[in-house]
Coordinates of C-alpha atoms (C1' of nucleotides) in Angstrom, one line a residue:
Chain A
M27 CA -41.2 51.1 -43.4
T28 CA -41.3 50.4 -40.2
N29 CA -38.5 49.0 -37.8
N30 CA -40.1 45.8 -38.4
N31 CA -37.6 44.3 -40.8
I32 CA -38.3 41.2 -42.3
I33 CA -35.4 39.0 -41.3
S34 CA -33.8 36.5 -43.5
F35 CA -33.4 33.1 -41.1
E36 CA -29.6 33.2 -41.2
H37 CA -30.2 37.1 -39.7
V38 CA -32.3 35.8 -36.9
K39 CA -29.4 32.9 -36.2
I40 CA -26.7 35.6 -35.6
A41 CA -28.7 38.2 -34.1
C42 CA -30.1 35.7 -31.7
K43 CA -26.4 34.8 -30.6
S44 CA -25.8 38.8 -29.8
C45 CA -29.2 39.9 -28.9
T46 CA -30.5 36.9 -26.7
L47 CA -27.3 36.5 -25.1
N48 CA -27.1 40.1 -24.4
S49 CA -30.0 39.8 -22.7
L50 CA -29.1 36.8 -21.1
C51 CA -25.6 37.4 -19.9
L52 CA -25.2 41.4 -20.6
P53 CA -21.5 42.1 -20.0
M54 CA -21.2 39.8 -16.8
G55 CA -18.2 37.7 -16.7
L56 CA -19.4 34.6 -18.9
D57 CA -16.5 33.2 -20.9
Q58 CA -16.5 32.5 -24.4
G59 CA -17.0 28.6 -23.4
D60 CA -20.1 29.5 -21.0
V61 CA -21.4 31.4 -24.1
E62 CA -21.6 28.7 -26.1
K63 CA -23.2 26.7 -23.4
L64 CA -25.8 29.1 -23.1
D65 CA -26.4 29.6 -27.0
A66 CA -26.7 26.2 -27.2
I67 CA -30.1 25.9 -25.3
V68 CA -31.5 29.0 -27.1
R69 CA -34.1 27.9 -29.7
R70 CA -34.7 30.0 -32.7
G71 CA -38.1 30.2 -34.3
R72 CA -39.1 31.2 -37.5
P73 CA -40.3 34.9 -37.9
A74 CA -43.5 35.3 -36.0
H75 CA -46.4 37.5 -37.1
R76 CA -48.9 40.0 -36.3
G77 CA -51.4 38.4 -34.0
D78 CA -49.5 35.1 -32.9
H79 CA -49.2 34.0 -29.8
L80 CA -46.1 33.2 -27.8
F81 CA -48.5 31.6 -25.2
R82 CA -51.8 32.1 -23.8
E83 CA -53.0 32.6 -20.1
G84 CA -53.6 29.4 -18.3
E85 CA -51.1 27.5 -20.5
G86 CA -48.2 25.5 -18.9
F87 CA -45.1 27.1 -18.6
R88 CA -42.1 25.8 -20.7
S89 CA -40.3 28.7 -22.1
L90 CA -39.1 32.0 -21.8
Y91 CA -38.8 34.3 -25.0
V92 CA -36.7 37.0 -25.9
V93 CA -37.4 39.6 -28.7
K94 CA -34.8 39.6 -31.2
T95 CA -36.6 42.2 -33.5
G96 CA -40.5 43.5 -33.9
S97 CA -42.5 43.7 -30.4
V98 CA -45.0 41.7 -28.3
K99 CA -47.6 42.8 -26.0
T100 CA -48.6 41.0 -22.8
Y101 CA -52.2 41.6 -21.4
I102 CA -54.9 39.4 -19.3
P103 CA -58.1 38.8 -21.4
S104 CA -61.1 39.1 -19.7
E105 CA -64.2 37.0 -20.5
D106 CA -66.2 39.5 -22.6
G107 CA -63.2 40.1 -25.1
G108 CA -61.7 42.8 -23.3
E109 CA -58.2 42.7 -22.3
Q110 CA -55.9 44.6 -19.8
V111 CA -52.4 45.0 -21.2
L112 CA -49.4 44.8 -19.0
G113 CA -46.5 45.6 -21.0
F114 CA -45.0 46.1 -24.2
H115 CA -41.9 44.1 -25.2
L116 CA -39.1 45.4 -27.6
P117 CA -35.9 44.2 -28.9
G118 CA -33.6 42.5 -26.2
E119 CA -36.6 42.1 -23.5
L120 CA -37.3 39.3 -22.0
I121 CA -41.1 37.8 -21.6
G122 CA -42.5 35.1 -19.1
L123 CA -40.8 35.4 -16.0
D124 CA -44.3 35.8 -14.1
A125 CA -45.0 32.2 -14.8
I126 CA -41.9 30.6 -12.9
D127 CA -43.8 30.5 -9.7
E128 CA -46.8 28.3 -10.5
E129 CA -45.6 26.9 -13.8
R130 CA -48.3 28.7 -15.6
H131 CA -49.0 31.6 -17.5
H132 CA -50.8 34.4 -16.1
C133 CA -51.2 36.3 -19.1
S134 CA -51.0 36.1 -22.7
A135 CA -48.6 37.2 -25.2
K136 CA -49.4 38.5 -28.6
V137 CA -46.7 39.4 -31.3
L138 CA -47.5 42.8 -32.4
E139 CA -45.7 43.1 -35.9
T140 CA -43.5 40.6 -37.7
S141 CA -41.1 39.7 -35.3
A142 CA -38.1 37.3 -34.3
I143 CA -38.4 35.6 -30.8
C144 CA -35.8 33.1 -29.4
E145 CA -37.3 30.7 -26.9
V146 CA -35.3 29.7 -23.8
P147 CA -36.4 26.2 -22.5
F148 CA -36.8 27.3 -18.9
K149 CA -35.7 23.9 -17.0
R150 CA -32.6 23.8 -19.1
L151 CA -31.6 27.4 -18.3
E152 CA -32.2 26.7 -14.6
E153 CA -29.8 23.8 -14.7
L154 CA -27.3 25.4 -16.4
S155 CA -27.2 28.2 -14.2
L156 CA -26.6 25.9 -11.3
T157 CA -23.3 25.2 -12.9
L158 CA -22.5 28.7 -14.1
P159 CA -22.6 31.5 -11.0
S160 CA -22.4 34.2 -13.2
L161 CA -25.4 32.8 -15.2
Q162 CA -27.4 32.4 -11.9
H163 CA -26.5 35.7 -10.9
Q164 CA -28.0 37.2 -14.0
M165 CA -31.1 35.7 -13.7
Y166 CA -31.5 37.2 -10.2
R167 CA -30.7 40.4 -11.8
L168 CA -33.0 39.9 -14.7
L169 CA -36.0 39.0 -12.4
S170 CA -35.0 42.0 -10.0
K171 CA -35.1 44.3 -13.0
E172 CA -38.5 43.2 -13.7
I173 CA -39.5 43.9 -10.3
S174 CA -38.0 47.4 -10.5
H175 CA -39.8 47.9 -13.6
E176 CA -43.3 47.0 -12.4
T177 CA -42.7 49.0 -9.6
D178 CA -42.3 51.9 -11.4
M179 CA -45.3 51.2 -13.4
L180 CA -47.0 51.2 -10.1
A181 CA -45.8 54.7 -9.1
L182 CA -46.9 55.9 -12.6
L183 CA -50.4 54.6 -12.4
G184 CA -50.7 55.4 -8.8
S185 CA -50.0 58.9 -8.8
R186 CA -49.8 60.4 -12.3
N187 CA -52.3 62.2 -14.9
A188 CA -52.9 61.3 -18.2
E189 CA -50.4 64.0 -19.8
E190 CA -47.6 62.7 -17.5
R191 CA -48.5 59.0 -18.4
L192 CA -48.4 59.1 -21.9
A193 CA -45.1 61.4 -21.9
S194 CA -43.6 58.5 -19.9
F195 CA -44.5 56.0 -21.9
L196 CA -43.0 57.9 -25.3
V197 CA -39.7 58.6 -22.9
S198 CA -39.7 55.1 -22.1
I199 CA -40.0 53.9 -25.5
S200 CA -37.5 56.3 -26.7
D201 CA -35.0 55.0 -24.1
R202 CA -35.4 51.6 -25.0
L203 CA -35.2 51.8 -28.5
L204 CA -32.0 54.0 -28.4
R205 CA -30.5 51.2 -26.2
R206 CA -31.1 48.7 -28.9
G207 CA -29.5 51.2 -31.6
F208 CA -32.6 52.4 -33.1
S209 CA -33.4 56.2 -33.2
A210 CA -34.6 57.9 -30.0
T211 CA -36.9 60.4 -31.8
D212 CA -38.3 58.8 -34.6
F213 CA -40.2 55.5 -34.5
Y214 CA -43.2 53.2 -35.2
L215 CA -45.7 52.4 -32.6
S216 CA -46.5 48.7 -33.3
M217 CA -49.7 49.3 -30.5
S218 CA -52.8 50.6 -31.3
R219 CA -54.2 53.5 -29.4
N220 CA -56.6 51.1 -27.6
E221 CA -53.7 49.2 -26.3
I222 CA -51.5 52.3 -25.4
G223 CA -54.8 53.4 -23.4
S224 CA -55.0 50.0 -21.5
Y225 CA -51.5 50.1 -20.7
L226 CA -51.6 53.5 -19.2
G227 CA -55.1 53.4 -17.4
L228 CA -56.6 55.6 -19.9
A229 CA -59.8 55.8 -22.2
V230 CA -58.8 55.2 -26.1
E231 CA -60.0 58.8 -26.8
T232 CA -57.7 60.4 -24.1
V233 CA -54.7 58.9 -25.5
S234 CA -55.7 60.1 -28.9
R235 CA -56.6 63.8 -27.6
L236 CA -53.2 63.5 -25.7
F237 CA -51.3 63.1 -29.2
T238 CA -52.9 66.0 -30.6
R239 CA -52.5 68.2 -28.0
F240 CA -48.5 67.0 -27.9
H241 CA -48.5 67.6 -31.6
D242 CA -50.1 71.2 -31.2
E243 CA -47.7 71.9 -28.5
G244 CA -44.8 71.0 -30.9
R245 CA -43.4 68.5 -28.9
L246 CA -43.9 65.8 -31.4
K247 CA -45.3 65.0 -35.1
V248 CA -47.6 62.3 -35.1
E249 CA -49.2 60.4 -37.9
R250 CA -51.0 57.4 -37.1
K251 CA -48.5 54.7 -36.0
H252 CA -45.3 57.2 -37.0
V253 CA -43.9 59.4 -34.3
E254 CA -41.4 62.1 -34.1
L255 CA -40.4 63.3 -30.9
I256 CA -39.5 66.9 -31.4
D257 CA -38.8 68.0 -27.9
L258 CA -37.6 65.0 -26.0
D259 CA -36.4 67.1 -23.4
G260 CA -39.7 68.9 -22.9
L261 CA -41.5 65.4 -22.4
R262 CA -38.9 64.1 -20.2
T263 CA -39.9 67.5 -17.9
I264 CA -42.9 66.4 -17.9
V265 CA -42.4 63.4 -16.2
E266 CA -39.9 64.5 -13.9
N267 CA -41.7 67.6 -12.8
S268 CA -44.6 65.8 -11.5
D269 CA -43.8 65.4 -8.0
H270 CA -47.7 65.5 -6.8
F271 CA -47.8 61.9 -5.2
V272 CA -50.5 61.4 -2.9
N273 CA -49.5 62.5 0.6
K274 CA -47.9 65.5 -0.6
R275 CA -48.8 67.7 2.1
K276 CA -46.9 65.7 4.4
R277 CA -43.2 67.4 5.0
A278 CA -40.6 65.3 5.9
T279 CA -39.1 66.1 9.5
Chain B
M24 CA -54.4 45.5 21.5
T25 CA -53.3 44.8 17.5
N26 CA -51.8 41.8 16.1
N27 CA -48.5 43.0 16.8
N28 CA -47.6 40.9 19.9
I29 CA -44.1 42.1 21.2
I30 CA -42.5 39.0 20.8
S31 CA -39.5 37.8 23.2
F32 CA -36.1 37.3 21.7
E33 CA -36.4 33.5 22.0
H34 CA -39.7 33.7 20.4
V35 CA -38.4 35.5 17.4
K36 CA -35.7 33.0 17.1
I37 CA -38.2 30.0 16.9
A38 CA -40.3 32.1 14.9
C39 CA -37.5 32.8 12.3
K40 CA -36.9 29.2 12.1
S41 CA -40.3 28.5 10.8
C42 CA -41.5 31.6 9.3
T43 CA -38.6 32.7 7.4
L44 CA -37.8 29.4 6.3
N45 CA -41.5 28.8 5.3
S46 CA -40.9 32.3 3.1
L47 CA -37.6 31.0 1.8
C48 CA -38.2 27.1 1.2
L49 CA -41.9 26.2 1.3
P50 CA -42.6 22.9 1.0
M51 CA -39.7 22.7 -1.4
G52 CA -37.3 19.6 -0.9
L53 CA -35.0 20.9 1.1
D54 CA -33.9 18.1 3.6
Q55 CA -33.0 18.9 7.2
G56 CA -29.3 19.5 6.7
D57 CA -30.0 21.9 3.9
V58 CA -32.6 23.7 6.2
E59 CA -30.1 23.8 8.8
K60 CA -27.6 25.7 6.4
L61 CA -30.0 27.8 5.3
D62 CA -30.5 28.7 8.8
A63 CA -27.5 29.5 9.6
I64 CA -27.1 32.4 7.3
V65 CA -30.3 34.2 8.5
R66 CA -29.8 37.0 11.1
R67 CA -32.7 37.8 13.9
G68 CA -32.8 41.4 14.5
R69 CA -34.2 42.8 17.9
P70 CA -37.7 43.9 17.5
A71 CA -38.1 46.9 14.9
H72 CA -40.4 49.6 15.9
R73 CA -42.8 51.9 14.1
G74 CA -41.2 54.2 11.8
D75 CA -37.7 52.5 11.9
H76 CA -36.6 52.0 8.3
L77 CA -35.3 48.7 7.1
F78 CA -33.4 50.6 4.4
R79 CA -33.8 53.7 2.3
E80 CA -33.8 54.7 -1.1
G81 CA -30.5 54.9 -2.5
E82 CA -29.2 52.8 0.0
G83 CA -26.6 49.9 -1.1
F84 CA -28.0 46.5 -1.2
R85 CA -27.1 43.8 1.3
S86 CA -29.9 41.8 2.4
L87 CA -33.2 40.7 2.0
Y88 CA -35.8 41.0 4.5
V89 CA -38.5 38.6 5.8
V90 CA -41.4 39.9 8.1
K91 CA -41.7 37.6 11.0
T92 CA -44.4 39.6 12.8
G93 CA -46.1 42.9 12.2
S94 CA -45.8 44.6 9.2
V95 CA -44.0 47.1 6.9
K96 CA -44.6 49.2 3.9
T97 CA -42.6 49.9 1.1
Y98 CA -42.3 53.2 -0.8
I99 CA -40.9 56.1 -3.0
P100 CA -40.3 59.2 -1.4
S101 CA -40.6 62.5 -3.4
E102 CA -38.7 65.3 -2.5
D103 CA -41.5 67.4 -1.0
G104 CA -42.1 65.0 1.6
G105 CA -44.8 63.0 -0.4
E106 CA -44.3 59.6 -1.1
Q107 CA -46.0 56.4 -3.3
V108 CA -46.6 53.7 -1.4
L109 CA -45.7 50.6 -3.3
G110 CA -46.6 47.8 -0.9
F111 CA -47.8 46.5 2.6
H112 CA -45.8 43.6 3.7
L113 CA -47.4 41.0 6.4
P114 CA -45.9 38.3 8.1
G115 CA -44.2 35.7 5.9
E116 CA -43.4 38.1 3.2
L117 CA -40.1 39.0 1.5
I118 CA -38.7 42.8 1.1
G119 CA -35.9 43.8 -1.1
L120 CA -35.8 41.9 -4.3
D121 CA -36.1 44.9 -6.5
A122 CA -32.5 45.9 -5.3
I123 CA -30.7 43.1 -6.7
D124 CA -30.6 44.2 -10.0
E125 CA -28.8 47.5 -9.5
E126 CA -27.5 46.1 -5.7
R127 CA -29.3 49.7 -4.6
H128 CA -32.3 49.9 -3.1
H129 CA -35.0 52.0 -5.2
C130 CA -37.7 52.2 -2.4
S131 CA -37.7 52.7 1.2
A132 CA -38.9 50.1 3.8
K133 CA -40.6 51.6 6.9
V134 CA -41.8 49.5 9.5
L135 CA -45.7 50.6 10.7
E136 CA -45.6 48.9 14.0
T137 CA -43.7 46.8 16.5
S138 CA -42.2 43.9 14.3
A139 CA -39.7 41.2 14.0
I140 CA -37.5 41.0 10.9
C141 CA -35.3 38.5 9.7
E142 CA -32.5 39.5 7.6
V143 CA -30.9 37.4 4.9
P144 CA -27.6 38.7 3.7
F145 CA -28.2 38.2 -0.2
K146 CA -24.4 37.2 -1.1
R147 CA -24.4 34.3 1.4
L148 CA -27.7 33.2 0.2
E149 CA -26.9 33.5 -3.4
E150 CA -23.7 31.1 -2.9
L151 CA -25.7 28.8 -0.8
S152 CA -28.3 28.7 -3.7
L153 CA -25.3 27.4 -6.1
T154 CA -25.1 24.6 -3.8
L155 CA -28.5 23.6 -3.4
P156 CA -30.8 23.2 -6.4
S157 CA -33.9 23.2 -4.9
L158 CA -33.2 26.9 -3.2
Q159 CA -32.2 28.2 -6.4
H160 CA -35.5 27.1 -7.9
Q161 CA -37.5 28.3 -4.9
M162 CA -35.6 31.8 -5.4
Y163 CA -36.6 31.9 -8.8
R164 CA -40.0 31.2 -7.5
L165 CA -40.1 33.7 -5.3
L166 CA -38.8 36.3 -7.8
S167 CA -41.6 35.1 -10.2
K168 CA -44.0 35.5 -7.5
E169 CA -43.3 38.7 -7.0
I170 CA -43.3 39.8 -10.5
S171 CA -47.0 38.2 -10.6
H172 CA -48.1 40.3 -7.5
E173 CA -47.0 43.4 -9.3
T174 CA -48.7 42.4 -12.5
D175 CA -52.0 42.0 -10.7
M176 CA -51.5 45.4 -9.1
L177 CA -51.1 46.8 -12.5
A178 CA -54.4 45.4 -13.4
L179 CA -56.0 46.9 -10.5
L180 CA -54.5 50.4 -11.1
G181 CA -55.4 50.3 -14.6
S182 CA -58.7 49.2 -14.8
R183 CA -60.8 49.4 -11.8
N184 CA -62.5 52.0 -9.9
A185 CA -62.1 53.2 -6.4
E186 CA -64.7 50.7 -4.9
E187 CA -63.2 47.6 -6.7
R188 CA -59.8 48.9 -5.4
L189 CA -60.4 49.2 -1.6
A190 CA -62.7 45.9 -2.0
S191 CA -59.7 44.4 -3.7
F192 CA -57.2 45.6 -0.9
L193 CA -59.3 44.3 2.1
V194 CA -59.8 40.7 0.7
S195 CA -56.1 40.7 -0.2
I196 CA -55.1 41.5 3.4
S197 CA -57.5 38.9 4.5
D198 CA -56.3 36.5 2.6
R199 CA -52.6 36.9 3.6
L200 CA -53.5 37.3 7.3
L201 CA -55.5 33.7 6.9
R202 CA -52.6 32.2 5.2
R203 CA -50.5 33.2 8.1
G204 CA -53.1 31.5 10.9
F205 CA -54.6 35.1 11.5
S206 CA -58.4 35.8 11.7
A207 CA -59.6 36.5 8.1
T208 CA -62.3 39.0 8.9
D209 CA -60.9 40.6 12.1
F210 CA -57.7 42.6 12.0
Y211 CA -56.3 45.8 12.9
L212 CA -54.8 48.1 9.6
S213 CA -51.3 49.0 10.4
M214 CA -51.4 51.9 7.6
S215 CA -53.1 54.9 7.7
R216 CA -55.8 55.9 5.3
N217 CA -53.3 58.2 3.6
E218 CA -51.1 55.1 2.8
I219 CA -54.1 53.0 1.6
G220 CA -55.0 56.0 -0.6
S221 CA -51.3 56.1 -2.2
Y222 CA -51.4 52.4 -2.7
L223 CA -54.1 52.2 -4.2
G224 CA -54.0 55.4 -6.2
L225 CA -56.7 57.2 -4.6
A226 CA -57.3 60.4 -2.3
V227 CA -57.3 59.7 1.5
E228 CA -60.9 61.3 1.4
T229 CA -62.0 58.9 -1.0
V230 CA -60.8 55.7 1.0
S231 CA -62.6 57.5 4.1
R232 CA -65.8 57.9 2.2
L233 CA -65.4 54.0 0.7
F234 CA -65.2 52.9 4.6
T235 CA -68.0 54.7 5.6
R236 CA -70.0 53.4 2.5
F237 CA -69.0 49.9 2.8
H238 CA -70.0 50.0 7.0
D239 CA -73.3 51.6 5.6
E240 CA -74.0 48.7 3.4
G241 CA -73.1 46.5 6.0
R242 CA -70.2 44.8 4.6
L243 CA -68.0 45.7 7.1
K244 CA -67.8 47.1 10.4
V245 CA -64.8 49.7 10.9
E246 CA -63.6 52.1 13.4
R247 CA -60.1 53.4 12.6
K248 CA -57.6 50.9 12.3
H249 CA -60.1 48.1 13.5
V250 CA -61.8 46.3 10.7
E251 CA -64.2 43.5 10.7
L252 CA -65.3 41.7 7.7
I253 CA -69.2 41.2 7.8
D254 CA -69.5 40.2 4.2
L255 CA -66.5 38.9 2.8
D256 CA -68.0 37.1 0.0
G257 CA -69.9 40.2 -1.3
L258 CA -66.2 42.0 -1.3
R259 CA -64.8 39.2 -3.3
T260 CA -67.9 39.8 -5.8
I261 CA -67.2 43.3 -6.2
V262 CA -63.6 42.0 -7.1
E263 CA -64.5 39.6 -9.3
N264 CA -67.5 41.1 -11.1
S265 CA -65.7 44.3 -12.2
D266 CA -64.7 42.9 -15.8
H267 CA -64.8 46.6 -17.2
F268 CA -61.7 46.3 -18.7
V269 CA -60.5 48.8 -21.2
N270 CA -61.4 47.7 -24.7
K271 CA -64.4 45.9 -23.6
R272 CA -66.1 46.4 -26.8
K273 CA -63.7 44.3 -28.5
R274 CA -65.0 41.0 -28.8
A275 CA -62.8 38.0 -29.3
T276 CA -63.2 36.5 -32.6
Chain C
dC14 C1' -53.4 69.0 29.2
dG15 C1' -52.5 71.1 24.4
dC16 C1' -50.9 70.5 20.2
dA17 C1' -50.0 67.8 15.8
dA18 C1' -51.3 64.5 13.0
dT19 C1' -55.2 61.6 11.2
dA20 C1' -59.9 60.8 9.6
dT21 C1' -64.2 61.8 8.7
dT22 C1' -67.8 65.0 5.9
dG23 C1' -69.6 68.2 3.1
dA24 C1' -69.2 71.2 -1.0
dC25 C1' -67.4 72.2 -5.4
dC26 C1' -65.2 71.1 -9.6
dA27 C1' -62.3 69.5 -12.8
dC28 C1' -60.2 65.4 -15.5
dT29 C1' -61.1 61.9 -17.6
dC30 C1' -64.6 58.5 -19.3
dT31 C1' -68.6 57.3 -21.9
dC32 C1' -71.5 58.1 -25.9
dA33 C1' -72.0 59.4 -30.6
dA34 C1' -70.5 60.6 -35.3
dT35 C1' -67.1 61.1 -38.5
dG36 C1' -63.1 60.0 -41.3
dA37 C1' -58.8 57.7 -42.4
dG38 C1' -56.4 53.3 -43.7
dG39 C1' -55.9 48.6 -44.8
dG40 C1' -57.3 44.1 -46.2
dT41 C1' -60.2 41.4 -49.2
dG42 C1' -62.9 39.7 -52.7
dG43 C1' -65.1 40.5 -57.4
Chain D
dC12 C1' -57.4 47.2 -59.4
dC13 C1' -60.9 49.3 -57.4
dA14 C1' -65.2 49.0 -54.3
dC15 C1' -66.4 47.8 -50.2
dC16 C1' -66.1 47.0 -45.5
dC17 C1' -64.5 46.7 -41.0
dT18 C1' -61.4 48.2 -38.1
dC19 C1' -58.9 52.1 -35.9
dA20 C1' -58.4 57.0 -34.9
dT21 C1' -59.9 61.3 -34.1
dT22 C1' -63.0 64.9 -32.6
dG23 C1' -66.9 66.9 -30.0
dA24 C1' -70.7 67.1 -26.4
dG25 C1' -72.1 65.8 -21.7
dA26 C1' -71.7 63.2 -17.5
dG27 C1' -69.6 61.4 -13.6
dT28 C1' -66.2 59.6 -10.7
dG29 C1' -63.2 61.1 -7.7
dG30 C1' -60.0 65.0 -6.5
dT31 C1' -59.4 69.4 -4.2
dC32 C1' -60.4 72.4 -0.6
dA33 C1' -61.9 73.3 3.9
dA34 C1' -64.0 72.7 8.3
dT35 C1' -64.8 69.6 12.0
dA36 C1' -63.9 65.8 14.9
dT37 C1' -60.9 62.5 17.1
dT38 C1' -56.9 60.5 18.6
dG39 C1' -52.4 60.1 19.8
dC40 C1' -48.3 61.5 21.9
dG41 C1' -45.2 64.6 24.4

DNA sequence: CGCAATATTGACCACTCTCAATGAGGGTGG
DNA sequence: CCACCCTCATTGAGAGTGGTCAATATTGCG
């Protein structure tokens, strides 16, 4: 069906070891013993289902979460039932870093499809990182990478039109799936048009129309959740050729 | 003139001890000896002047920077001389966290007015944080706080109209100045309308018109860089009453 | 003092939002 | 297993916020 395979429990365990640790350690210099120590504090959960919350806005902060398989969205709910989507999290990605500061979650995290999620108690991770220099370094890098990523989104929202935003979104999903070994050109979007729109600062209708336009232009095939990118390079071009930052007129001296 | 006092060198030194360390340690449990150790790795620079760069996009990452007095903007330059402003940094605020991951700066940092800046070599800070648990914790908090802050900006750009954005900007500046002991209602904006516009995802003209409108509505007095907030509460109301997130229709069940 | 950069203001228009109607799935219960 | 319903997606028409272009201050700097 989609790329959200229902994974067996054993599968989760194994995957967790490779995937969570990949996220947390990357190719950094952790030796086998260190990896074991890290692995020992990671909690594997049973598969989470569509609609489940990892945490809600306002709750106390205990753990970080790593997406093993499936996908998760983070969002800020508003009183009237609306929401501002902050991000989509694919396999290998970390959730909850913004809650460290005040030890309280500022956003909610909801599972978009059947997913395997690993939980990493932060207190223990923090303690461990005091004794493992390369883990501490990796933590700094992870946090920093998150800042970089949000910075990119700021630039996107600050200076790009609807077409560029959707192209950028598709390219980003494609890149991230590819990095985890999935197809870069054929995938299922687990989020709704509404959620995509909120994330990109666009109305649902605009997102829908853009999908249709891209389809008509032969850039992709789309049917509901299923997307097949025909002209990935073309989409990249849209993203890159959009240098109409505000302040364009000012020429460097 | 403005709130950018030309500080004497001695002044910088003292201020650095209080201000940089405030940013880095906050009220966390560092004892006197620990503070000395941290203080020992902080480099005080001579006053930086308008237009000076702390670093440029693409440069290797060495240090974090703390604004002591004055202000700094971070931005992504584009080939055609335009730029996307990412943030404004006021006294006590930290710059460069996004460069840790790839050990390379992804944005440029330019001084907006005569400023005192402290430099903190990251390698040494990182080493020190291995031996001081509360410093490590503080580092995690700082990085996390930066993520939270950018998350707020994402929500702003994703779901607010021009008026709400400028109101939010003014309230934010006001709050941050107040926290550092400056007036919350009377200040000089060191950045141009162009830079504000870029930061908020608006055209310069829109920013200018909004200043005029706020002025006409009696919310503030503005003359060029000098702003005096008359109705700070009113501005806050604009920010808070703007719950028109996309997805408004969906009611929580 | 004069030029260049910045700000302000106006007129126009386009991109995107809003409103509305229709269609297509997916889930639930009979 | 089918019918119904509800949510989600698509498409169209119209309107509005904010962008673009342009002209005119105003400021600051050399």
